[in-house]
mmCIF file of C-alpha atoms and ligand atoms in Angstrom:
data_model
loop_
_atom_site.group_PDB
_atom_site.id
_atom_site.type_symbol
_atom_site.label_atom_id
_atom_site.label_comp_id
_atom_site.label_asym_id
_atom_site.label_seq_id
_atom_site.Cartn_x
_atom_site.Cartn_y
_atom_site.Cartn_z
ATOM 1 C CA MET P 1 -13.988 -1.077 -9.301
ATOM 2 C CA PRO P 2 -12.017 -3.625 -10.584
ATOM 3 C CA ASP P 3 -11.046 -5.408 -7.485
ATOM 4 C CA ALA P 4 -7.621 -5.611 -6.646
ATOM 5 C CA SER P 5 -6.329 -9.102 -8.003
ATOM 6 C CA PHE P 6 -5.860 -10.867 -11.333
ATOM 7 C CA PRO P 7 -6.011 -10.300 -14.364
ATOM 8 C CA ASN P 8 -6.662 -6.458 -13.178
ATOM 9 C CA VAL P 9 -3.344 -7.053 -11.571
ATOM 10 C CA ARG P 10 -0.794 -8.276 -13.668
ATOM 11 C CA SER P 11 2.268 -7.413 -11.816
ATOM 12 C CA ARG P 12 4.852 -8.749 -15.034
ATOM 13 C CA ARG P 13 4.153 -5.111 -16.219
ATOM 14 C CA LEU P 14 6.577 -3.357 -14.308
ATOM 15 C CA ARG P 15 8.871 -5.872 -14.921
ATOM 16 C CA ARG P 16 8.439 -5.816 -18.629
ATOM 17 C CA THR P 17 11.120 -3.830 -19.718
ATOM 18 C CA ALA P 18 14.502 -2.596 -18.733
ATOM 19 C CA ALA P 19 13.469 0.745 -18.783
ATOM 20 C CA MET P 20 10.542 -0.025 -16.716
ATOM 21 C CA ARG P 21 12.816 -2.358 -14.009
ATOM 22 C CA GLU P 22 14.871 0.394 -13.541
ATOM 23 C CA LEU P 23 11.989 3.314 -13.264
ATOM 24 C CA VAL P 24 10.775 1.621 -10.352
ATOM 25 C CA ARG P 25 13.703 0.578 -8.329
ATOM 26 C CA GLU P 26 13.281 0.597 -4.788
ATOM 27 C CA THR P 27 17.129 0.528 -4.204
ATOM 28 C CA ARG P 28 19.631 3.252 -5.390
ATOM 29 C CA LEU P 29 23.114 2.274 -4.803
ATOM 30 C CA GLU P 30 26.222 4.476 -6.310
ATOM 31 C CA ALA P 31 30.170 4.083 -6.166
ATOM 32 C CA SER P 32 29.803 7.317 -3.133
ATOM 33 C CA ASP P 33 28.017 4.594 -1.291
ATOM 34 C CA LEU P 34 31.546 1.845 -0.835
ATOM 35 C CA ILE P 35 34.130 2.125 1.531
ATOM 36 C CA TYR P 36 37.263 0.280 0.179
ATOM 37 C CA PRO P 37 39.147 -0.877 2.603
ATOM 38 C CA MET P 38 43.230 -1.295 2.449
ATOM 39 C CA PHE P 39 46.156 -3.074 3.639
ATOM 40 C CA VAL P 40 48.996 -0.744 4.151
ATOM 41 C CA ASP P 41 51.381 -2.808 4.539
ATOM 42 C CA ASP P 42 55.224 -1.930 5.659
ATOM 43 C CA ARG P 43 57.504 -5.006 4.777
ATOM 44 C CA GLY P 44 58.254 -5.981 1.422
ATOM 45 C CA PRO P 45 57.049 -4.682 -2.324
ATOM 46 C CA PRO P 46 54.509 -1.872 -3.593
ATOM 47 C CA ARG P 47 52.164 -5.261 -4.195
ATOM 48 C CA THR P 48 52.088 -8.330 -2.729
ATOM 49 C CA PRO P 49 48.898 -10.276 -4.105
ATOM 50 C CA VAL P 50 46.784 -11.627 -1.040
ATOM 51 C CA ALA P 51 46.019 -16.092 -2.120
ATOM 52 C CA SER P 52 43.023 -16.244 -0.764
ATOM 53 C CA MET P 53 41.460 -12.349 -1.684
ATOM 54 C CA PRO P 54 41.798 -12.749 -5.922
ATOM 55 C CA GLY P 55 42.296 -9.677 -6.444
ATOM 56 C CA VAL P 56 43.030 -7.735 -3.017
ATOM 57 C CA ASP P 57 47.045 -6.824 -3.037
ATOM 58 C CA ARG P 58 48.846 -5.613 0.041
ATOM 59 C CA LEU P 59 50.086 -2.302 -0.593
ATOM 60 C CA SER P 60 52.834 -0.037 -0.114
ATOM 61 C CA VAL P 61 52.117 3.367 1.162
ATOM 62 C CA GLU P 62 53.035 4.698 -1.777
ATOM 63 C CA ALA P 63 51.134 1.747 -3.610
ATOM 64 C CA VAL P 64 48.048 3.273 -1.617
ATOM 65 C CA VAL P 65 47.882 6.564 -3.440
ATOM 66 C CA GLU P 66 47.858 5.499 -6.393
ATOM 67 C CA GLU P 67 45.154 3.018 -6.177
ATOM 68 C CA ALA P 68 42.793 5.204 -4.031
ATOM 69 C CA ARG P 69 43.752 7.780 -6.763
ATOM 70 C CA ALA P 70 42.637 4.651 -8.665
ATOM 71 C CA ALA P 71 39.517 4.318 -7.180
ATOM 72 C CA PHE P 72 38.423 7.581 -6.644
ATOM 73 C CA ASP P 73 38.547 8.437 -10.190
ATOM 74 C CA GLU P 74 36.315 5.273 -10.468
ATOM 75 C CA GLY P 75 34.153 7.500 -8.307
ATOM 76 C CA ILE P 76 34.493 5.992 -4.794
ATOM 77 C CA ARG P 77 34.880 8.529 -1.826
ATOM 78 C CA ALA P 78 35.854 6.561 1.362
ATOM 79 C CA VAL P 79 39.076 4.203 2.354
ATOM 80 C CA LEU P 80 39.443 2.295 5.324
ATOM 81 C CA LEU P 81 42.899 1.653 5.805
ATOM 82 C CA PHE P 82 44.714 -1.737 7.561
ATOM 83 C CA GLY P 83 48.166 -1.519 8.735
ATOM 84 C CA LEU P 84 50.424 -4.150 8.672
ATOM 85 C CA PRO P 85 53.993 -3.512 10.743
ATOM 86 C CA ALA P 86 57.070 -4.473 9.999
ATOM 87 C CA SER P 87 57.481 -5.639 13.269
ATOM 88 C CA LYS P 88 54.806 -6.862 16.015
ATOM 89 C CA ASP P 89 54.664 -7.216 19.773
ATOM 90 C CA ALA P 90 52.752 -7.652 22.781
ATOM 91 C CA ARG P 91 51.382 -4.891 23.240
ATOM 92 C CA GLY P 92 51.310 -3.583 19.911
ATOM 93 C CA SER P 93 52.887 -0.996 19.795
ATOM 94 C CA ARG P 94 53.543 -0.088 15.784
ATOM 95 C CA ALA P 95 49.882 1.055 16.154
ATOM 96 C CA ASP P 96 50.092 4.254 17.725
ATOM 97 C CA HIS P 97 53.627 5.091 16.265
ATOM 98 C CA ALA P 98 53.960 8.435 14.702
ATOM 99 C CA GLU P 99 55.609 7.122 12.194
ATOM 100 C CA GLY P 100 53.573 3.278 12.125
ATOM 101 C CA VAL P 101 52.705 2.807 7.900
ATOM 102 C CA VAL P 102 48.721 3.775 8.847
ATOM 103 C CA GLN P 103 50.077 7.207 9.703
ATOM 104 C CA ARG P 104 52.187 7.572 7.195
ATOM 105 C CA ALA P 105 50.101 6.687 4.557
ATOM 106 C CA LEU P 106 47.105 8.788 5.883
ATOM 107 C CA ARG P 107 49.713 11.508 5.771
ATOM 108 C CA ALA P 108 50.605 10.743 1.822
ATOM 109 C CA LEU P 109 46.990 10.523 1.133
ATOM 110 C CA ARG P 110 45.691 13.580 3.282
ATOM 111 C CA ASP P 111 48.223 14.942 0.704
ATOM 112 C CA ALA P 112 47.640 13.453 -2.630
ATOM 113 C CA LEU P 113 43.907 13.230 -2.615
ATOM 114 C CA PRO P 114 42.273 16.484 -0.173
ATOM 115 C CA ASP P 115 39.090 14.919 -0.512
ATOM 116 C CA LEU P 116 39.039 11.424 -0.620
ATOM 117 C CA VAL P 117 37.378 9.949 3.303
ATOM 118 C CA LEU P 118 39.945 8.509 5.137
ATOM 119 C CA ILE P 119 39.341 5.669 7.502
ATOM 120 C CA THR P 120 41.543 3.459 9.804
ATOM 121 C CA ASP P 121 40.654 0.838 11.324
ATOM 122 C CA VAL P 122 41.072 1.045 15.079
ATOM 123 C CA CYS P 123 42.338 -2.635 16.371
ATOM 124 C CA LEU P 124 45.655 -4.450 17.507
ATOM 125 C CA CYS P 125 44.828 -7.281 16.218
ATOM 126 C CA GLU P 126 47.695 -6.031 12.937
ATOM 127 C CA TYR P 127 50.054 -5.488 15.385
ATOM 128 C CA THR P 128 50.658 -7.684 18.017
ATOM 129 C CA ASP P 129 53.007 -10.848 18.130
ATOM 130 C CA HIS P 130 49.321 -13.073 19.802
ATOM 131 C CA GLY P 131 47.384 -11.767 17.745
ATOM 132 C CA HIS P 132 44.672 -10.923 19.668
ATOM 133 C CA CYS P 133 42.948 -7.603 19.371
ATOM 134 C CA GLY P 134 43.859 -6.398 22.733
ATOM 135 C CA VAL P 135 47.117 -6.858 25.022
ATOM 136 C CA LEU P 136 47.241 -9.758 27.789
ATOM 137 C CA ASP P 137 46.484 -11.472 31.088
ATOM 138 C CA GLY P 138 47.531 -14.174 30.685
ATOM 139 C CA GLU P 139 45.530 -16.068 27.869
ATOM 140 C CA THR P 140 42.409 -13.293 28.854
ATOM 141 C CA VAL P 141 42.571 -9.646 26.785
ATOM 142 C CA ALA P 142 42.600 -7.678 29.029
ATOM 143 C CA ASN P 143 39.722 -5.359 28.326
ATOM 144 C CA ASP P 144 40.467 -1.832 30.515
ATOM 145 C CA ALA P 145 44.136 -2.039 29.739
ATOM 146 C CA THR P 146 43.330 -2.229 25.731
ATOM 147 C CA LEU P 147 41.229 0.911 26.260
ATOM 148 C CA GLU P 148 43.965 2.604 26.496
ATOM 149 C CA ARG P 149 46.308 1.383 23.379
ATOM 150 C CA LEU P 150 43.082 1.865 21.370
ATOM 151 C CA ALA P 151 42.734 5.510 22.930
ATOM 152 C CA ALA P 152 46.036 5.686 21.820
ATOM 153 C CA GLN P 153 46.097 4.210 18.429
ATOM 154 C CA ALA P 154 42.804 7.061 17.620
ATOM 155 C CA VAL P 155 44.966 10.120 18.645
ATOM 156 C CA SER P 156 47.989 9.037 16.278
ATOM 157 C CA HIS P 157 45.385 8.397 13.539
ATOM 158 C CA GLY P 158 43.851 11.060 13.909
ATOM 159 C CA ALA P 159 46.494 13.903 14.720
ATOM 160 C CA ALA P 160 48.094 11.742 10.975
ATOM 161 C CA GLY P 161 44.765 13.263 9.018
ATOM 162 C CA ALA P 162 42.273 10.285 9.474
ATOM 163 C CA ASP P 163 38.366 11.567 9.227
ATOM 164 C CA VAL P 164 37.331 8.979 10.638
ATOM 165 C CA VAL P 165 38.423 6.284 13.415
ATOM 166 C CA ALA P 166 37.296 2.792 13.195
ATOM 167 C CA PRO P 167 37.259 0.500 16.276
ATOM 168 C CA SER P 168 36.595 -3.248 15.536
ATOM 169 C CA ASP P 169 38.050 -4.467 18.543
ATOM 170 C CA MET P 170 34.867 -5.383 20.154
ATOM 171 C CA MET P 171 36.294 -4.621 23.960
ATOM 172 C CA ASP P 172 33.638 -3.076 25.827
ATOM 173 C CA GLY P 173 33.490 0.939 26.804
ATOM 174 C CA ARG P 174 36.131 1.580 23.530
ATOM 175 C CA VAL P 175 34.196 4.205 22.075
ATOM 176 C CA GLY P 176 33.778 6.272 25.115
ATOM 177 C CA ALA P 177 37.644 6.069 25.873
ATOM 178 C CA ILE P 178 38.368 7.001 21.654
ATOM 179 C CA ARG P 179 35.672 9.821 22.115
ATOM 180 C CA ALA P 180 37.517 10.721 25.439
ATOM 181 C CA ALA P 181 40.667 10.887 23.832
ATOM 182 C CA LEU P 182 40.730 12.397 20.307
ATOM 183 C CA ASP P 183 38.673 15.229 22.385
ATOM 184 C CA GLU P 184 41.016 15.798 24.396
ATOM 185 C CA ALA P 185 43.737 15.342 21.529
ATOM 186 C CA GLY P 186 42.039 18.075 20.602
ATOM 187 C CA LEU P 187 40.713 16.046 17.270
ATOM 188 C CA GLU P 188 37.094 16.885 18.180
ATOM 189 C CA ASP P 189 36.220 16.897 14.938
ATOM 190 C CA VAL P 190 37.832 13.495 13.986
ATOM 191 C CA ALA P 191 34.181 10.948 14.065
ATOM 192 C CA ILE P 192 34.163 7.675 15.427
ATOM 193 C CA LEU P 193 32.755 4.462 12.788
ATOM 194 C CA SER P 194 32.148 1.799 15.549
ATOM 195 C CA TYR P 195 32.255 -1.546 13.964
ATOM 196 C CA ALA P 196 28.782 -2.195 16.605
ATOM 197 C CA ALA P 197 27.767 -5.361 15.744
ATOM 198 C CA LYS P 198 30.961 -7.531 14.876
ATOM 199 C CA TYR P 199 30.035 -11.047 15.135
ATOM 200 C CA ALA P 200 32.559 -13.784 15.671
ATOM 201 C CA SER P 201 32.755 -14.960 12.518
ATOM 202 C CA VAL P 202 34.741 -17.877 10.585
ATOM 203 C CA PHE P 203 34.203 -15.559 7.079
ATOM 204 C CA TYR P 204 37.026 -13.218 8.694
ATOM 205 C CA GLY P 205 39.540 -16.372 7.260
ATOM 206 C CA PRO P 206 40.975 -14.388 4.299
ATOM 207 C CA PHE P 207 41.692 -11.174 6.336
ATOM 208 C CA ARG P 208 43.719 -13.207 8.267
ATOM 209 C CA ASP P 209 45.826 -14.572 5.592
ATOM 210 C CA ALA P 210 45.836 -11.199 4.244
ATOM 211 C CA ALA P 211 47.166 -9.221 8.429
ATOM 212 C CA ASP P 212 48.793 -12.080 9.143
ATOM 213 C CA SER P 213 45.666 -11.850 12.111
ATOM 214 C CA ALA P 214 45.017 -14.946 13.206
ATOM 215 C CA PRO P 215 44.605 -15.414 17.145
ATOM 216 C CA ALA P 216 47.557 -17.506 18.120
ATOM 217 C CA PHE P 217 45.831 -19.577 20.868
ATOM 218 C CA GLY P 218 42.188 -19.228 21.531
ATOM 219 C CA ASP P 219 39.512 -17.640 19.126
ATOM 220 C CA ARG P 220 37.799 -14.365 19.170
ATOM 221 C CA ARG P 221 34.622 -15.024 21.241
ATOM 222 C CA GLY P 222 34.794 -13.913 24.342
ATOM 223 C CA TYR P 223 35.074 -9.995 23.018
ATOM 224 C CA GLN P 224 33.329 -10.659 19.452
ATOM 225 C CA MET P 225 29.521 -11.500 19.695
ATOM 226 C CA ASP P 226 27.699 -14.966 19.383
ATOM 227 C CA VAL P 227 25.763 -15.281 15.557
ATOM 228 C CA ARG P 228 23.153 -16.668 17.933
ATOM 229 C CA ASN P 229 22.182 -13.571 18.853
ATOM 230 C CA SER P 230 19.997 -10.795 17.712
ATOM 231 C CA ASP P 231 18.795 -8.280 20.773
ATOM 232 C CA GLU P 232 22.401 -8.322 21.648
ATOM 233 C CA ALA P 233 23.450 -6.418 18.909
ATOM 234 C CA ILE P 234 20.340 -3.947 19.500
ATOM 235 C CA ARG P 235 22.116 -3.248 22.671
ATOM 236 C CA GLU P 236 25.627 -2.985 21.242
ATOM 237 C CA VAL P 237 24.664 -0.417 19.344
ATOM 238 C CA ALA P 238 22.633 1.490 22.324
ATOM 239 C CA LEU P 239 26.050 1.970 24.145
ATOM 240 C CA ASP P 240 28.073 2.494 21.092
ATOM 241 C CA VAL P 241 25.747 5.509 20.186
ATOM 242 C CA ALA P 242 25.166 7.352 24.230
ATOM 243 C CA GLU P 243 29.582 6.643 24.009
ATOM 244 C CA GLY P 244 28.895 8.973 20.809
ATOM 245 C CA ALA P 245 29.476 6.562 18.197
ATOM 246 C CA ASP P 246 28.977 8.527 14.658
ATOM 247 C CA ILE P 247 28.091 5.967 12.626
ATOM 248 C CA VAL P 248 27.043 2.100 13.366
ATOM 249 C CA MET P 249 28.472 -1.004 11.330
ATOM 250 C CA VAL P 250 27.366 -4.267 11.379
ATOM 251 C CA LYS P 251 29.309 -7.013 9.895
ATOM 252 C CA PRO P 252 29.431 -9.585 8.435
ATOM 253 C CA ALA P 253 27.104 -8.385 6.407
ATOM 254 C CA LEU P 254 24.968 -11.044 3.764
ATOM 255 C CA PRO P 255 25.440 -13.653 7.684
ATOM 256 C CA ASN P 256 23.018 -10.324 9.235
ATOM 257 C CA LEU P 257 20.759 -8.476 7.004
ATOM 258 C CA ASP P 258 18.461 -8.830 8.992
ATOM 259 C CA ILE P 259 20.508 -7.017 11.797
ATOM 260 C CA VAL P 260 21.169 -4.276 9.433
ATOM 261 C CA ARG P 261 17.655 -3.924 8.982
ATOM 262 C CA ARG P 262 16.937 -4.078 12.689
ATOM 263 C CA ILE P 263 19.718 -1.636 14.147
ATOM 264 C CA LYS P 264 18.505 0.870 10.682
ATOM 265 C CA ASP P 265 14.935 0.873 12.133
ATOM 266 C CA GLU P 266 15.681 1.023 15.564
ATOM 267 C CA PHE P 267 18.407 4.077 15.564
ATOM 268 C CA ARG P 268 18.049 5.799 12.405
ATOM 269 C CA MET P 269 21.966 5.882 11.998
ATOM 270 C CA PRO P 270 24.147 6.091 9.525
ATOM 271 C CA THR P 271 24.664 2.745 8.817
ATOM 272 C CA ALA P 272 27.387 0.588 7.643
ATOM 273 C CA ALA P 273 27.436 -2.970 6.808
ATOM 274 C CA TYR P 274 31.470 -4.718 6.162
ATOM 275 C CA GLN P 275 31.191 -7.096 2.783
ATOM 276 C CA VAL P 276 33.650 -9.275 4.943
ATOM 277 C CA SER P 277 36.740 -11.188 3.644
ATOM 278 C CA GLY P 278 35.136 -14.847 3.147
ATOM 279 C CA GLU P 279 32.326 -13.039 1.716
ATOM 280 C CA TYR P 280 34.807 -11.586 -1.353
ATOM 281 C CA ALA P 281 36.311 -14.901 -1.014
ATOM 282 C CA MET P 282 33.376 -17.541 -1.883
ATOM 283 C CA ILE P 283 31.830 -15.792 -4.980
ATOM 284 C CA GLU P 284 35.878 -14.880 -6.426
ATOM 285 C CA ALA P 285 35.895 -18.427 -5.996
ATOM 286 C CA ALA P 286 33.183 -19.546 -7.537
ATOM 287 C CA GLY P 287 33.310 -17.187 -10.509
ATOM 288 C CA ALA P 288 36.913 -18.191 -10.630
ATOM 289 C CA ARG P 289 35.357 -22.033 -11.055
ATOM 290 C CA GLY P 290 33.060 -21.170 -13.896
ATOM 291 C CA TRP P 291 29.868 -22.396 -10.898
ATOM 292 C CA LEU P 292 28.648 -18.422 -10.951
ATOM 293 C CA ASP P 293 28.987 -14.931 -12.408
ATOM 294 C CA ALA P 294 31.265 -13.410 -10.345
ATOM 295 C CA GLY P 295 30.234 -9.507 -11.723
ATOM 296 C CA ALA P 296 26.635 -10.588 -11.318
ATOM 297 C CA ALA P 297 26.791 -11.643 -8.170
ATOM 298 C CA ARG P 298 28.951 -9.422 -6.784
ATOM 299 C CA LEU P 299 26.398 -6.369 -7.694
ATOM 300 C CA GLU P 300 23.555 -8.385 -6.125
ATOM 301 C CA ALA P 301 25.381 -8.932 -3.109
ATOM 302 C CA ALA P 302 25.693 -5.582 -2.670
ATOM 303 C CA TYR P 303 21.827 -4.360 -3.814
ATOM 304 C CA ALA P 304 20.736 -6.902 -0.728
ATOM 305 C CA ILE P 305 22.766 -5.743 1.713
ATOM 306 C CA ARG P 306 21.968 -1.645 0.650
ATOM 307 C CA ARG P 307 18.072 -3.513 0.437
ATOM 308 C CA ALA P 308 18.597 -4.486 3.904
ATOM 309 C CA GLY P 309 19.659 -0.793 5.251
ATOM 310 C CA ALA P 310 23.481 0.139 4.949
ATOM 311 C CA ASP P 311 23.478 3.125 4.091
ATOM 312 C CA LEU P 312 27.741 2.677 3.739
ATOM 313 C CA ILE P 313 29.343 -1.185 2.251
ATOM 314 C CA VAL P 314 32.567 -2.286 3.176
ATOM 315 C CA THR P 315 33.581 -4.262 0.879
ATOM 316 C CA TYR P 316 37.182 -5.573 -1.098
ATOM 317 C CA ALA P 317 34.656 -5.615 -4.625
ATOM 318 C CA ALA P 318 34.164 -1.286 -4.418
ATOM 319 C CA ARG P 319 36.763 -1.064 -7.626
ATOM 320 C CA GLN P 320 34.813 -3.792 -9.759
ATOM 321 C CA LEU P 321 31.336 -2.586 -8.179
ATOM 322 C CA ALA P 322 31.827 0.662 -9.144
ATOM 323 C CA ARG P 323 32.592 0.651 -12.972
ATOM 324 C CA THR P 324 29.283 -1.096 -13.053
ATOM 325 C CA LEU P 325 27.321 1.010 -10.998
HETATM 326 O O1 PB1 M 401 37.289 -8.999 5.896
HETATM 327 C C1 PB1 M 401 37.518 -9.033 7.357
HETATM 328 O O2 PB1 M 401 37.797 -10.412 7.395
HETATM 329 C C2 PB1 M 401 37.834 -8.319 8.260
HETATM 330 C C3 PB1 M 401 38.143 -8.584 9.443
HETATM 331 C C4 PB1 M 401 37.931 -7.424 10.273
HETATM 332 C C5 PB1 M 401 38.592 -6.365 10.228
HETATM 333 N N1 PB1 M 401 37.888 -5.702 11.142
HETATM 334 C C6 PB1 M 401 38.484 -8.767 11.992
HETATM 335 C C7 PB1 M 401 38.738 -10.003 11.547
HETATM 336 C C8 PB1 M 401 39.089 -10.401 12.718
HETATM 337 O O3 PB1 M 401 38.344 -11.025 13.368
HETATM 338 O O4 PB1 M 401 40.043 -11.060 13.271
HETATM 339 C C9 PB1 M 401 40.134 -7.755 12.314
HETATM 340 C C10 PB1 M 401 40.086 -7.526 13.703
HETATM 341 N N2 PB1 M 401 40.550 -6.607 14.631
#
């Protein structure tokens, strides 16, 4: 009986050709595994490029439909909408307005692309003039008062046609509050994708440029997770699952692949990972400078996130990836 070592075992036999490598690959990735984030802008022209996110535009409602249709034709089956309102105030009033920009985009998308899964970000930071993810009590984000605002926002999204609402605020108890409000409104079938393990990350910088949503003072470390913690992510996911989350998310993605793996193994839930704006911008910037092959880097990052256990990947590179896969 030959022993299982060189020269009987030659690992390179299975790497010799592209066909052999395809035959034995362990991770599969398809366009339908990707969720395409989109900025719906109530303020101006059809398309406004985001300087720190090459290839990403803020889009009017009409342009969102056009962009979503192109993505759908490339195999993408889900979008995640972020609203950029025409006005902002202390309580984020435009967040739950029936004629808000996200609500209008939902109706237009539902009409134009009935088979596209419509996911909406539920949070106040894009709608408040102070940029925090909730309403304030002095300089503190008031957790329980914010729950009411988030629940109202989620219900307004569900009523406008959202299939899934995605609370990204990191307030305690928000999944349970949103679930109860949706059910109370007769929206039992609207699912919740919770940003359950969301870290206080520097990698959100470009997004805050795009959404003008940087906090006017302080930071988000009083509600988003400490990047040094891992067990805390397990506790957060357990809480959100118990409160009614249908899908759970880790964010950012590449800096937290250990967390993706732990959560998938521990909970066996549909698990998403969000390749955030800073992760996207790093690859695009290095590619633009010729420091690395951006196309190959996008694909490698996406496979790594998928291999770590993510069933779904939220990525601004969704269309580029869909054209490659
Ligand atoms: O791509 C990104 O950076 C996503 C940013 C993310 C959107 N859910 C949040 C980042 C932040 O804390 O500013 C917005 C929080 N609701």
